[in-house]
Coordinates of C-alpha atoms and ligand atoms in Angstrom, one line a residue:
M98 CA 74.6 128.5 47.1
Q99 CA 76.1 131.1 44.7
A100 CA 78.8 132.2 47.6
T101 CA 79.8 128.4 47.7
E102 CA 80.0 128.0 44.0
A103 CA 82.5 131.2 44.0
L104 CA 84.4 129.7 46.9
V105 CA 84.8 126.2 45.2
R106 CA 86.2 128.0 42.0
D107 CA 88.6 130.2 44.1
V108 CA 89.9 127.0 45.2
V109 CA 90.4 125.1 42.2
Q110 CA 91.9 128.3 40.6
Q111 CA 94.3 128.3 43.4
V112 CA 95.0 124.9 43.0
L113 CA 95.3 124.9 38.9
K114 CA 97.8 127.9 39.0
Q115 CA 99.9 126.0 41.2
M116 CA 99.7 123.2 38.8
G117 CA 100.8 125.4 36.3
G118 CA 97.1 125.1 34.9
D119 CA 94.7 127.9 33.0
A120 CA 91.9 129.9 34.1
A121 CA 90.0 128.6 31.0
A122 CA 89.7 125.2 32.4
V123 CA 88.1 126.5 35.3
S124 CA 85.4 128.3 33.6
T125 CA 84.2 125.0 32.0
S126 CA 84.6 122.7 34.8
A127 CA 83.6 124.8 37.8
G128 CA 81.5 127.3 35.9
A129 CA 78.4 125.9 35.3
S130 CA 76.7 128.6 36.6
G131 CA 78.1 131.4 35.1
S132 CA 79.1 132.9 31.8
A133 CA 83.4 132.9 30.8
T134 CA 85.0 135.4 33.1
S135 CA 86.9 136.9 29.9
S136 CA 83.7 137.4 28.0
A137 CA 83.9 139.4 24.8
S138 CA 87.4 139.5 24.9
Y139 CA 88.1 137.5 21.7
K140 CA 85.1 138.9 19.8
G141 CA 86.1 139.8 16.4
R142 CA 88.8 137.0 16.1
Y143 CA 86.7 135.0 13.8
G144 CA 88.3 131.9 15.4
I145 CA 91.7 133.0 13.9
F146 CA 94.7 131.8 16.6
T147 CA 98.3 131.4 16.8
D148 CA 98.4 130.6 20.5
V149 CA 96.6 127.2 22.1
D150 CA 95.8 128.6 25.2
E151 CA 93.9 131.5 23.5
A152 CA 92.2 129.5 20.9
V153 CA 90.9 127.1 23.9
A154 CA 90.0 130.0 25.9
A155 CA 87.8 131.3 23.1
A156 CA 86.5 128.0 22.2
T157 CA 85.3 127.6 26.0
E158 CA 83.9 131.2 26.2
A159 CA 81.6 130.1 22.6
F160 CA 80.7 126.8 24.2
E161 CA 79.4 128.6 27.3
E162 CA 77.4 131.1 24.8
L163 CA 75.8 128.1 22.8
S164 CA 75.1 126.5 25.7
S165 CA 72.7 129.1 26.8
R166 CA 70.9 129.0 23.5
T167 CA 68.0 126.9 21.9
I168 CA 68.4 123.9 19.4
E169 CA 67.0 126.5 17.1
D170 CA 70.0 128.4 17.2
R171 CA 72.3 125.5 16.7
E172 CA 70.6 124.9 13.4
R173 CA 70.7 128.3 12.1
I174 CA 74.5 128.9 12.9
I175 CA 74.9 125.2 11.2
G176 CA 72.7 126.9 8.2
H177 CA 75.7 129.5 7.9
I178 CA 78.5 126.9 7.2
R179 CA 76.1 124.7 4.8
R180 CA 75.5 128.1 2.9
I181 CA 79.0 128.9 2.6
S182 CA 80.6 125.6 2.1
I183 CA 77.8 125.5 -0.8
D184 CA 77.7 129.0 -2.4
Q185 CA 81.6 129.4 -2.1
C186 CA 82.8 126.0 -3.0
V187 CA 84.2 127.3 -6.3
E188 CA 86.1 130.1 -4.7
L189 CA 87.2 127.8 -1.5
G190 CA 87.6 124.7 -3.5
T191 CA 90.1 126.4 -5.9
M192 CA 92.0 128.1 -3.0
E193 CA 92.4 124.8 -1.4
M194 CA 93.7 123.2 -4.9
E195 CA 95.8 126.0 -5.2
E196 CA 97.8 125.7 -1.8
T197 CA 97.7 121.9 -1.2
K198 CA 98.4 120.8 -4.9
I199 CA 97.2 117.3 -4.7
G200 CA 93.9 116.1 -6.0
R201 CA 91.3 117.5 -8.7
L202 CA 89.9 121.1 -8.9
E203 CA 86.1 119.7 -9.8
H204 CA 86.4 117.2 -6.8
K205 CA 87.7 119.9 -4.1
I206 CA 84.4 122.0 -5.0
E207 CA 82.2 119.1 -5.4
K208 CA 83.5 117.6 -1.8
L209 CA 82.8 121.1 0.1
M210 CA 79.2 121.4 -1.5
T211 CA 78.3 117.7 -0.7
L212 CA 79.5 118.4 2.8
G213 CA 77.6 121.6 3.2
K214 CA 74.7 119.7 2.1
K215 CA 74.9 116.3 3.1
T216 CA 76.9 116.4 6.9
P217 CA 74.4 115.2 9.8
G218 CA 73.3 118.2 11.9
V219 CA 70.7 118.7 14.2
E220 CA 68.2 116.1 12.8
F221 CA 70.6 113.5 14.5
M222 CA 69.7 114.7 18.2
K223 CA 67.8 111.8 19.5
S224 CA 66.9 111.2 23.2
E225 CA 65.5 107.5 24.4
V226 CA 63.1 107.0 27.0
F227 CA 62.5 103.8 29.3
S228 CA 58.8 104.0 30.5
G229 CA 57.6 101.4 32.8
D230 CA 56.1 100.9 36.5
H231 CA 58.8 102.9 37.9
G232 CA 58.1 105.8 36.3
L233 CA 60.3 107.4 33.6
A234 CA 64.0 107.5 32.6
V235 CA 65.1 109.6 29.7
I236 CA 68.5 109.4 28.2
E237 CA 70.0 113.0 26.6
H238 CA 72.7 113.7 24.5
A239 CA 74.7 116.4 26.1
P240 CA 78.1 117.9 24.7
F241 CA 81.6 117.5 26.1
G242 CA 82.4 121.0 25.6
V243 CA 85.8 122.1 23.6
I244 CA 86.8 119.4 21.1
G245 CA 90.4 119.1 19.7
A246 CA 90.3 118.4 15.9
I247 CA 93.4 117.6 13.6
T248 CA 92.5 117.9 9.9
P249 CA 94.0 116.0 7.2
V250 CA 96.0 117.8 4.0
T251 CA 94.0 115.5 1.7
H252 CA 90.6 117.3 3.0
S253 CA 91.5 120.3 4.5
L254 CA 88.6 122.8 5.0
P255 CA 85.9 119.6 4.1
T256 CA 87.0 118.1 7.2
I257 CA 86.7 121.0 9.4
T258 CA 83.2 121.8 7.6
G259 CA 81.6 118.4 8.3
N260 CA 83.6 118.3 12.4
A261 CA 82.1 121.6 12.7
V262 CA 78.5 120.8 11.3
S263 CA 78.5 117.6 13.6
M264 CA 80.6 118.9 16.6
I265 CA 78.2 122.1 16.9
A266 CA 75.1 120.0 16.2
G267 CA 76.3 118.3 19.4
G268 CA 76.5 121.5 21.2
N269 CA 79.9 121.4 21.4
T270 CA 83.0 124.3 19.7
L271 CA 86.1 123.1 18.3
V272 CA 89.9 124.0 18.1
V273 CA 91.4 122.7 14.8
N274 CA 94.9 121.9 14.1
P275 CA 94.9 121.8 10.8
H276 CA 97.5 120.0 8.3
P277 CA 100.4 122.8 7.9
S278 CA 100.0 122.3 4.3
G279 CA 96.5 123.2 4.1
K280 CA 96.5 125.7 6.8
R281 CA 95.5 128.9 4.8
V282 CA 92.4 127.7 3.1
A283 CA 91.8 126.4 6.7
A284 CA 91.6 129.6 7.9
E285 CA 89.8 131.7 5.4
G286 CA 87.1 129.1 5.6
V287 CA 86.9 129.2 9.4
K288 CA 87.0 132.9 9.1
R289 CA 84.4 133.3 6.8
F290 CA 82.0 130.5 8.8
N291 CA 82.5 132.6 12.2
K292 CA 81.7 135.8 10.6
A293 CA 78.8 135.0 9.2
I294 CA 77.7 133.2 12.6
L295 CA 78.7 136.3 14.9
E296 CA 76.9 138.6 12.5
D297 CA 73.2 136.6 12.8
V298 CA 73.7 135.1 16.1
G299 CA 76.1 137.2 18.1
I300 CA 78.5 134.2 18.8
D301 CA 82.4 134.3 17.5
N302 CA 84.9 131.6 17.8
L303 CA 82.6 128.3 17.9
I304 CA 85.1 127.3 15.4
C305 CA 88.9 128.0 16.3
V306 CA 91.7 127.4 14.0
I307 CA 95.4 127.5 14.6
S308 CA 96.9 129.4 11.7
E309 CA 100.5 128.4 12.2
P310 CA 99.8 124.7 13.3
T311 CA 102.8 122.4 14.3
L312 CA 103.4 119.1 15.8
E313 CA 103.7 121.0 18.9
S314 CA 100.2 122.7 18.8
A315 CA 98.8 119.5 18.1
D316 CA 100.4 118.2 21.1
A317 CA 99.5 121.4 23.2
I318 CA 95.8 120.7 22.0
F319 CA 96.1 117.2 23.0
S320 CA 96.9 117.8 26.5
H321 CA 95.2 121.0 27.2
R322 CA 92.9 120.7 30.1
G323 CA 90.2 122.5 28.5
V324 CA 89.9 120.3 25.5
K325 CA 87.4 117.7 26.5
M326 CA 87.7 115.5 23.5
I327 CA 89.7 115.3 20.6
C328 CA 88.7 114.2 17.2
V329 CA 92.0 113.0 14.6
T330 CA 91.3 112.5 10.8
G331 CA 94.8 111.4 9.6
G332 CA 97.7 108.8 9.1
P333 CA 99.1 106.2 11.5
A334 CA 101.2 108.7 13.3
V335 CA 98.7 111.2 14.4
A336 CA 96.4 107.7 15.0
R337 CA 98.7 106.8 17.4
A338 CA 99.6 109.9 19.1
A339 CA 95.6 110.8 19.8
L340 CA 95.2 107.1 20.8
N341 CA 98.0 107.3 23.3
S342 CA 96.8 111.1 24.6
G343 CA 95.2 109.9 27.5
K344 CA 91.7 111.7 26.3
R345 CA 88.7 110.6 25.2
A346 CA 89.3 110.0 21.5
V347 CA 87.5 109.7 18.3
V348 CA 90.1 108.3 15.8
A349 CA 89.4 108.7 12.0
G350 CA 92.5 106.7 10.8
P351 CA 94.2 105.0 7.9
G352 CA 92.9 102.8 5.4
N353 CA 94.0 100.6 2.4
P354 CA 90.8 99.5 0.6
P355 CA 90.9 96.4 -1.0
V356 CA 88.7 95.2 -3.9
V357 CA 87.7 91.8 -4.8
V358 CA 86.3 90.8 -8.2
D359 CA 85.0 87.3 -8.4
E360 CA 83.6 85.1 -11.2
T361 CA 80.1 86.3 -11.3
A362 CA 80.7 90.1 -10.9
D363 CA 79.3 92.1 -13.5
I364 CA 82.3 93.0 -15.0
D365 CA 81.6 96.4 -16.9
R366 CA 80.2 97.7 -13.5
A367 CA 83.0 96.6 -11.6
A368 CA 85.3 98.6 -13.7
R369 CA 82.8 101.4 -14.0
A370 CA 82.9 101.6 -10.1
I371 CA 86.6 100.9 -9.4
I372 CA 87.2 103.9 -12.0
Q373 CA 84.8 106.3 -10.1
G374 CA 85.9 105.5 -6.7
A375 CA 89.6 105.2 -6.9
S376 CA 90.3 108.2 -9.5
Y377 CA 88.0 110.5 -7.2
D378 CA 90.1 113.2 -6.3
N379 CA 93.0 111.4 -7.8
N380 CA 92.6 108.8 -5.0
L381 CA 92.7 110.8 -2.0
L382 CA 90.1 109.2 -0.4
C383 CA 90.7 107.3 2.7
I384 CA 87.9 105.1 1.5
A385 CA 89.0 104.5 -1.9
E386 CA 90.2 101.5 -3.8
K387 CA 93.9 100.9 -3.5
E388 CA 94.3 97.7 -4.9
V389 CA 92.5 94.8 -6.6
F390 CA 92.4 90.9 -6.5
V391 CA 90.8 89.4 -9.4
V392 CA 90.2 85.5 -9.5
D393 CA 92.1 84.2 -12.5
A394 CA 89.0 83.3 -14.5
V395 CA 87.9 86.7 -15.5
F396 CA 91.1 88.4 -14.8
D397 CA 91.8 89.2 -18.4
Q398 CA 88.4 90.3 -19.1
M399 CA 88.5 92.9 -16.0
M400 CA 91.6 94.2 -17.5
A401 CA 89.8 94.6 -20.7
A402 CA 86.8 96.2 -19.3
M403 CA 89.0 98.6 -17.2
E404 CA 90.6 99.9 -20.7
R405 CA 87.1 100.2 -22.4
N406 CA 85.7 102.4 -19.7
G407 CA 88.4 104.8 -19.9
A408 CA 91.6 103.7 -17.8
V409 CA 95.1 103.5 -19.2
R410 CA 96.9 100.1 -19.0
L411 CA 100.7 100.0 -17.8
N412 CA 102.8 97.5 -18.9
S413 CA 105.3 95.9 -16.5
Q414 CA 108.3 98.0 -17.3
E415 CA 106.3 101.0 -17.1
I416 CA 104.9 99.9 -13.5
A417 CA 108.2 99.3 -12.5
R418 CA 109.7 102.6 -13.7
L419 CA 106.7 104.6 -11.8
T420 CA 107.2 102.1 -8.8
E421 CA 110.8 103.1 -8.6
V422 CA 110.0 107.1 -8.4
A423 CA 106.7 106.9 -6.6
I424 CA 107.2 104.7 -3.6
A425 CA 109.8 105.7 -1.5
T426 CA 111.4 103.7 1.7
V427 CA 111.3 105.4 5.4
G428 CA 112.4 104.8 8.8
E429 CA 115.2 102.5 10.3
G430 CA 115.9 98.9 11.3
A431 CA 112.6 97.2 12.3
D432 CA 110.9 100.3 12.0
R433 CA 111.8 100.6 7.9
H434 CA 108.6 100.5 5.5
D435 CA 107.2 101.9 2.1
V436 CA 105.2 105.0 2.0
A437 CA 103.8 106.9 -0.8
A438 CA 106.6 109.5 -2.3
K439 CA 105.1 113.2 -1.4
D440 CA 105.7 114.3 -4.9
F441 CA 103.1 112.0 -6.4
I442 CA 100.6 111.7 -3.6
G443 CA 97.2 113.5 -5.5
Q444 CA 98.5 114.0 -8.8
D445 CA 97.1 113.4 -12.1
A446 CA 97.1 110.1 -13.6
A447 CA 99.0 111.5 -16.9
V448 CA 101.4 112.8 -14.5
L449 CA 102.1 109.0 -13.2
A450 CA 102.1 107.9 -16.6
R451 CA 104.9 110.5 -17.9
A452 CA 106.9 109.2 -14.7
A453 CA 106.4 105.6 -15.9
G454 CA 107.7 106.8 -19.5
R455 CA 104.2 107.3 -21.2
E456 CA 102.2 110.1 -22.6
I457 CA 98.8 109.8 -22.1
P458 CA 95.8 112.4 -22.6
A459 CA 95.8 115.0 -19.7
D460 CA 92.3 114.1 -18.8
T461 CA 92.6 110.4 -18.0
L462 CA 91.4 109.6 -14.9
L463 CA 93.1 106.1 -13.7
V464 CA 96.2 104.2 -14.7
F465 CA 96.4 100.8 -13.5
G466 CA 98.2 97.5 -14.2
E467 CA 99.0 93.8 -13.3
T468 CA 101.5 93.3 -10.3
D469 CA 101.9 90.8 -7.9
E470 CA 101.2 90.6 -4.6
S471 CA 104.8 91.8 -3.7
N472 CA 104.4 95.1 -5.7
P473 CA 104.7 98.0 -3.0
F474 CA 101.6 99.3 -4.5
V475 CA 100.0 96.7 -3.0
P476 CA 100.5 97.2 0.5
V477 CA 100.9 100.8 0.5
E478 CA 98.1 103.4 0.9
Q479 CA 99.4 105.1 -2.5
M480 CA 96.6 108.2 -2.5
M481 CA 97.3 108.6 -6.0
P482 CA 95.4 107.3 -9.3
F483 CA 97.6 104.2 -9.9
V484 CA 95.7 100.7 -8.7
P485 CA 97.4 97.4 -8.9
F486 CA 95.6 94.8 -9.9
V487 CA 96.5 91.0 -8.5
R488 CA 95.6 87.6 -10.4
C489 CA 94.1 85.4 -7.9
R490 CA 93.8 81.5 -8.0
D491 CA 90.0 81.5 -6.6
V492 CA 87.6 84.0 -4.4
D493 CA 89.5 82.5 -1.2
Q494 CA 92.9 83.6 -2.1
A495 CA 91.6 87.1 -3.3
I496 CA 90.0 87.4 0.2
A497 CA 93.1 86.4 2.1
L498 CA 95.2 88.8 0.2
A499 CA 92.7 91.7 0.9
Q500 CA 92.6 90.9 4.4
K501 CA 96.4 90.8 4.5
H502 CA 96.8 94.0 2.8
E503 CA 94.4 96.2 4.8
H504 CA 96.6 95.8 7.4
G505 CA 93.9 95.4 10.2
F506 CA 92.8 98.9 9.8
R507 CA 89.1 97.7 9.8
H508 CA 88.6 100.7 7.5
T509 CA 86.7 99.8 4.3
A510 CA 86.3 96.8 1.8
I511 CA 84.8 96.2 -1.2
I512 CA 83.6 93.3 -3.4
H513 CA 82.1 92.8 -6.9
S514 CA 80.1 89.7 -7.1
H515 CA 76.9 88.2 -7.3
D516 CA 77.6 85.4 -4.9
V517 CA 76.1 85.7 -1.4
R518 CA 78.3 83.4 0.2
N519 CA 81.5 85.2 -1.3
M520 CA 79.9 88.5 -0.3
T521 CA 79.2 87.2 3.1
K522 CA 82.7 85.5 3.8
M523 CA 84.4 88.5 2.7
G524 CA 82.7 90.7 5.0
R525 CA 83.0 88.6 7.9
V526 CA 86.6 88.0 7.1
M527 CA 87.5 91.8 6.6
D528 CA 85.7 93.2 9.7
T529 CA 85.7 96.4 8.1
T530 CA 83.6 99.6 9.4
L531 CA 82.6 100.3 5.7
F532 CA 82.4 96.8 3.4
V533 CA 80.7 97.8 0.0
K534 CA 79.1 95.3 -2.5
N535 CA 79.1 96.2 -6.2
G536 CA 79.5 100.1 -6.1
P537 CA 82.3 102.5 -5.8
C538 CA 83.6 103.4 -2.4
M539 CA 81.7 106.5 -1.8
S540 CA 78.2 105.0 -2.2
S541 CA 79.1 103.8 1.2
L542 CA 78.5 107.4 2.4
G543 CA 75.4 108.0 0.8
L544 CA 76.6 109.0 -2.5
G545 CA 75.0 106.4 -4.8
G546 CA 74.2 104.3 -1.8
E547 CA 72.2 104.5 1.0
G548 CA 73.3 106.0 4.5
Y549 CA 74.8 109.1 5.4
L550 CA 78.1 111.1 5.1
S551 CA 80.9 112.1 7.1
F552 CA 84.9 112.7 6.3
S553 CA 85.8 111.6 9.6
I554 CA 85.3 107.4 9.9
A555 CA 86.2 106.3 13.2
T556 CA 88.1 103.4 12.4
P557 CA 90.0 102.1 15.6
T558 CA 88.1 103.8 18.1
G559 CA 84.9 102.2 16.7
E560 CA 82.4 105.1 16.6
G561 CA 82.2 104.5 12.3
V562 CA 80.9 107.6 10.3
T563 CA 81.0 110.3 12.6
T564 CA 77.3 112.0 13.5
P565 CA 76.4 114.8 16.1
L566 CA 75.6 112.0 18.7
T567 CA 79.5 110.7 18.2
F568 CA 80.5 113.9 19.7
T569 CA 78.0 113.7 22.9
R570 CA 77.9 111.9 26.1
E571 CA 75.0 110.2 27.7
R572 CA 72.9 111.7 30.6
R573 CA 70.1 110.0 32.1
C574 CA 67.4 111.7 33.9
S575 CA 65.3 109.4 36.2
L576 CA 61.7 110.3 37.4
I577 CA 60.8 107.8 40.1
D578 CA 57.2 106.1 40.2
D579 CA 55.5 109.0 38.1
L580 CA 54.9 110.5 34.4
R581 CA 54.2 107.2 33.0
I582 CA 50.7 108.4 32.0
L583 CA 49.6 104.7 30.7
G584 CA 47.0 102.7 33.1
K585 CA 44.3 103.5 35.1
A586 CA 44.1 106.7 37.3
Ligands
NAD895 P1 98.8 112.9 8.2 O1 98.8 111.5 9.2 O2 100.2 113.3 7.5 O3 98.4 114.2 9.0 C1 97.3 114.2 9.4 C2 97.0 115.2 10.5 O4 98.0 115.0 11.9 C3 97.9 116.9 10.2 O5 97.1 117.6 10.5 C4 99.1 116.3 10.5 O6 99.7 117.8 10.8 C5 99.1 115.8 11.9 N1 99.7 114.9 12.3 C6 100.8 113.9 11.8 N2 101.5 113.2 12.7 C7 101.2 114.0 13.8 C8 101.5 113.3 15.0 N3 102.7 112.5 15.4 N4 100.9 114.3 16.2 C9 100.0 115.2 15.9 N5 99.4 115.4 14.8 C10 100.2 114.8 13.9 O7 97.6 112.4 6.9 P2 97.2 113.4 5.6 O8 98.4 113.0 4.5 O9 96.9 114.7 6.3 O10 95.8 112.5 5.1 C11 95.5 111.5 4.9 C12 95.7 110.3 5.8 O11 94.7 110.7 6.5 C13 95.3 108.8 5.0 O12 96.1 108.0 5.8 C14 94.0 108.7 5.0 O13 93.2 107.0 5.1 C15 94.0 109.4 6.6 N6 92.2 109.8 6.3 C16 91.2 109.2 7.1 C17 89.9 109.3 7.0 C18 89.0 108.8 7.8 O14 88.1 109.2 8.1 N7 89.2 107.8 8.8 C19 89.7 110.6 6.7 C20 90.4 111.2 5.5 C21 92.0 110.8 5.6

C-alpha cells in the first residue's frame, strides 16, 4: 500500500515537473499519508516570506502538522492570537495608525481588542447527523488546506487576526497578501503570533505573510496550485480578480451602505446611531453609514438632531469646496467614474472641514450636510467622515434611492423607523447581507446587537459574516444499517 502511494506520488511529481508545477502542491494533494517532505526547513521564519512559492510551501508544511493535532491544540493556537491581539492592542494599533495614516487611533486599538475577543473560534465547529432506519450519516467539516487571503488597508492586522482565528479554527493555514500600505504592521503581527505559537505548540508558519506584497504576488497566490481556497477582503478590483481566479473564492467585497430615516423614527436615537457608525475609524468600516435618505416631514428635525448630538453641519458652498478636492475622477470612456480622493480617505472630520473652508474643534467626529442625489458623495463609497443627507418626498422614494446607490453590492443597509411595514419593504428591496434597524452599523456584528463578528463579510459569494465553517468543506461518513441505538434490540 505504502509502495503504491510512493509510486503515485512519484508519477504526480514528474507530471507536475513537466507542467512547471511545484512540490508543495504534491505534498498536499498526494501526501495524505505523510508529513511534508521538506519538514522543518521553514521553522524559525515566523511566517515572514518575500516569495509566494516559499510561503505556500511553509503554510503547507504547517497544515500537515496542524492536521495531526487535536481540536484542543487549535484552541490553544487561537488563544495565542487572541491574547496578543488583546494584550498588545495599544502597541500594534498605534503601529497600524502610524503606517497607514488613516482612521482614528482609539478605534485601531479597539478593533484589535474586539477581534481578539469576539472572532468565532472552534466553538463554531459543529457536525450534523442523520439517524434513521438505515443507520447513521455524519457530516463533518474538514479544512481546505492552505487559504490565500488578501487584506485591505482599512484594517490590515485586524483582518489578518480575524481571518487567522477563523481559518485555523477550521483546520486551515493561510498565506496573506496584505495591502502594501499596511504591510509592516501585518508582518509584525504575524511574526508575534507565529513566535508565540511555535514556542508553545511547536508549529511555525500557520499564518504566512508576503512582506513585500504586490499585485503580482496576489496573482501568484490566486493561481498557486498549493492554495486551495482564496478569501479576499477589499474593493471592486480585487473582488473581480478573485471571482475570475478560477478558484473557490470567498469574496468580502465593497459596500456603500445607505440609511433611510422615516417619519416614525426616534430622531435623536437615529442621529446618535448615524454619528457612531459613520464616524467609527473615520468611516473606514465597509458596513459604515455612507449616505442618508430622510423623508421631508422630519428632514429639518433630523438635521437639528445631528447638530445637537455633536456632528457639524456644512453649508452648500462648503460641501461644494469639499467635493471638489475629496472626490476624484478616474478611468477613461465608459470606465470613467468618481472615487474617494486618497488624501482624504480616513482623515479626521476637522481635516475635511478645513478643506471645506471651516475651522472646527479637532475632536469633532463627523461633518454632514444636505446634498441632492447627484452629489458624488452619495454614490461613492467615500470612507471619510462626511455624510450627505438627501431630502426625500416619502419613504418609497427614500428606499428607491437607497437601493440605487447601494449599487447592488448586497452589502449593508440601515433604516431608522418604528413602522414594521417600512422596515419589511426596505429589507425586501435592498436584499443586503446585513440589514440593521434602529442601531448603528456595528450593532449588526454583535457590537450592541445580537450575533457574531467578522471583518470579512462575504457579499457577492454569499457566505455572509464569515465563521470557521465558511472555511471548511463538507465530508459525509455513512454507516449502513448499524449504530442507530433507538428501537428494540
Ligand atoms: P483595495 O481594493 O484597494 O485593496 C484591498 C486588497 O486588494 C489590497 O491588499 C490590495 O493590494 C489588493 N488588490 C487591489 N486590487 C487588486 C487586484 N486587481 N488584484 C489583486 N489584488 C488587488 O481596498 P482597500 O482600500 O484596501 O479597502 C477598502 C475596500 O475594502 C472598501 O471597498 C471596503 O468596502 C472593502 N472592505 C470590505 C469588507 C467586507 O467584509 N466586505 C471589509 C473591509 C473592507
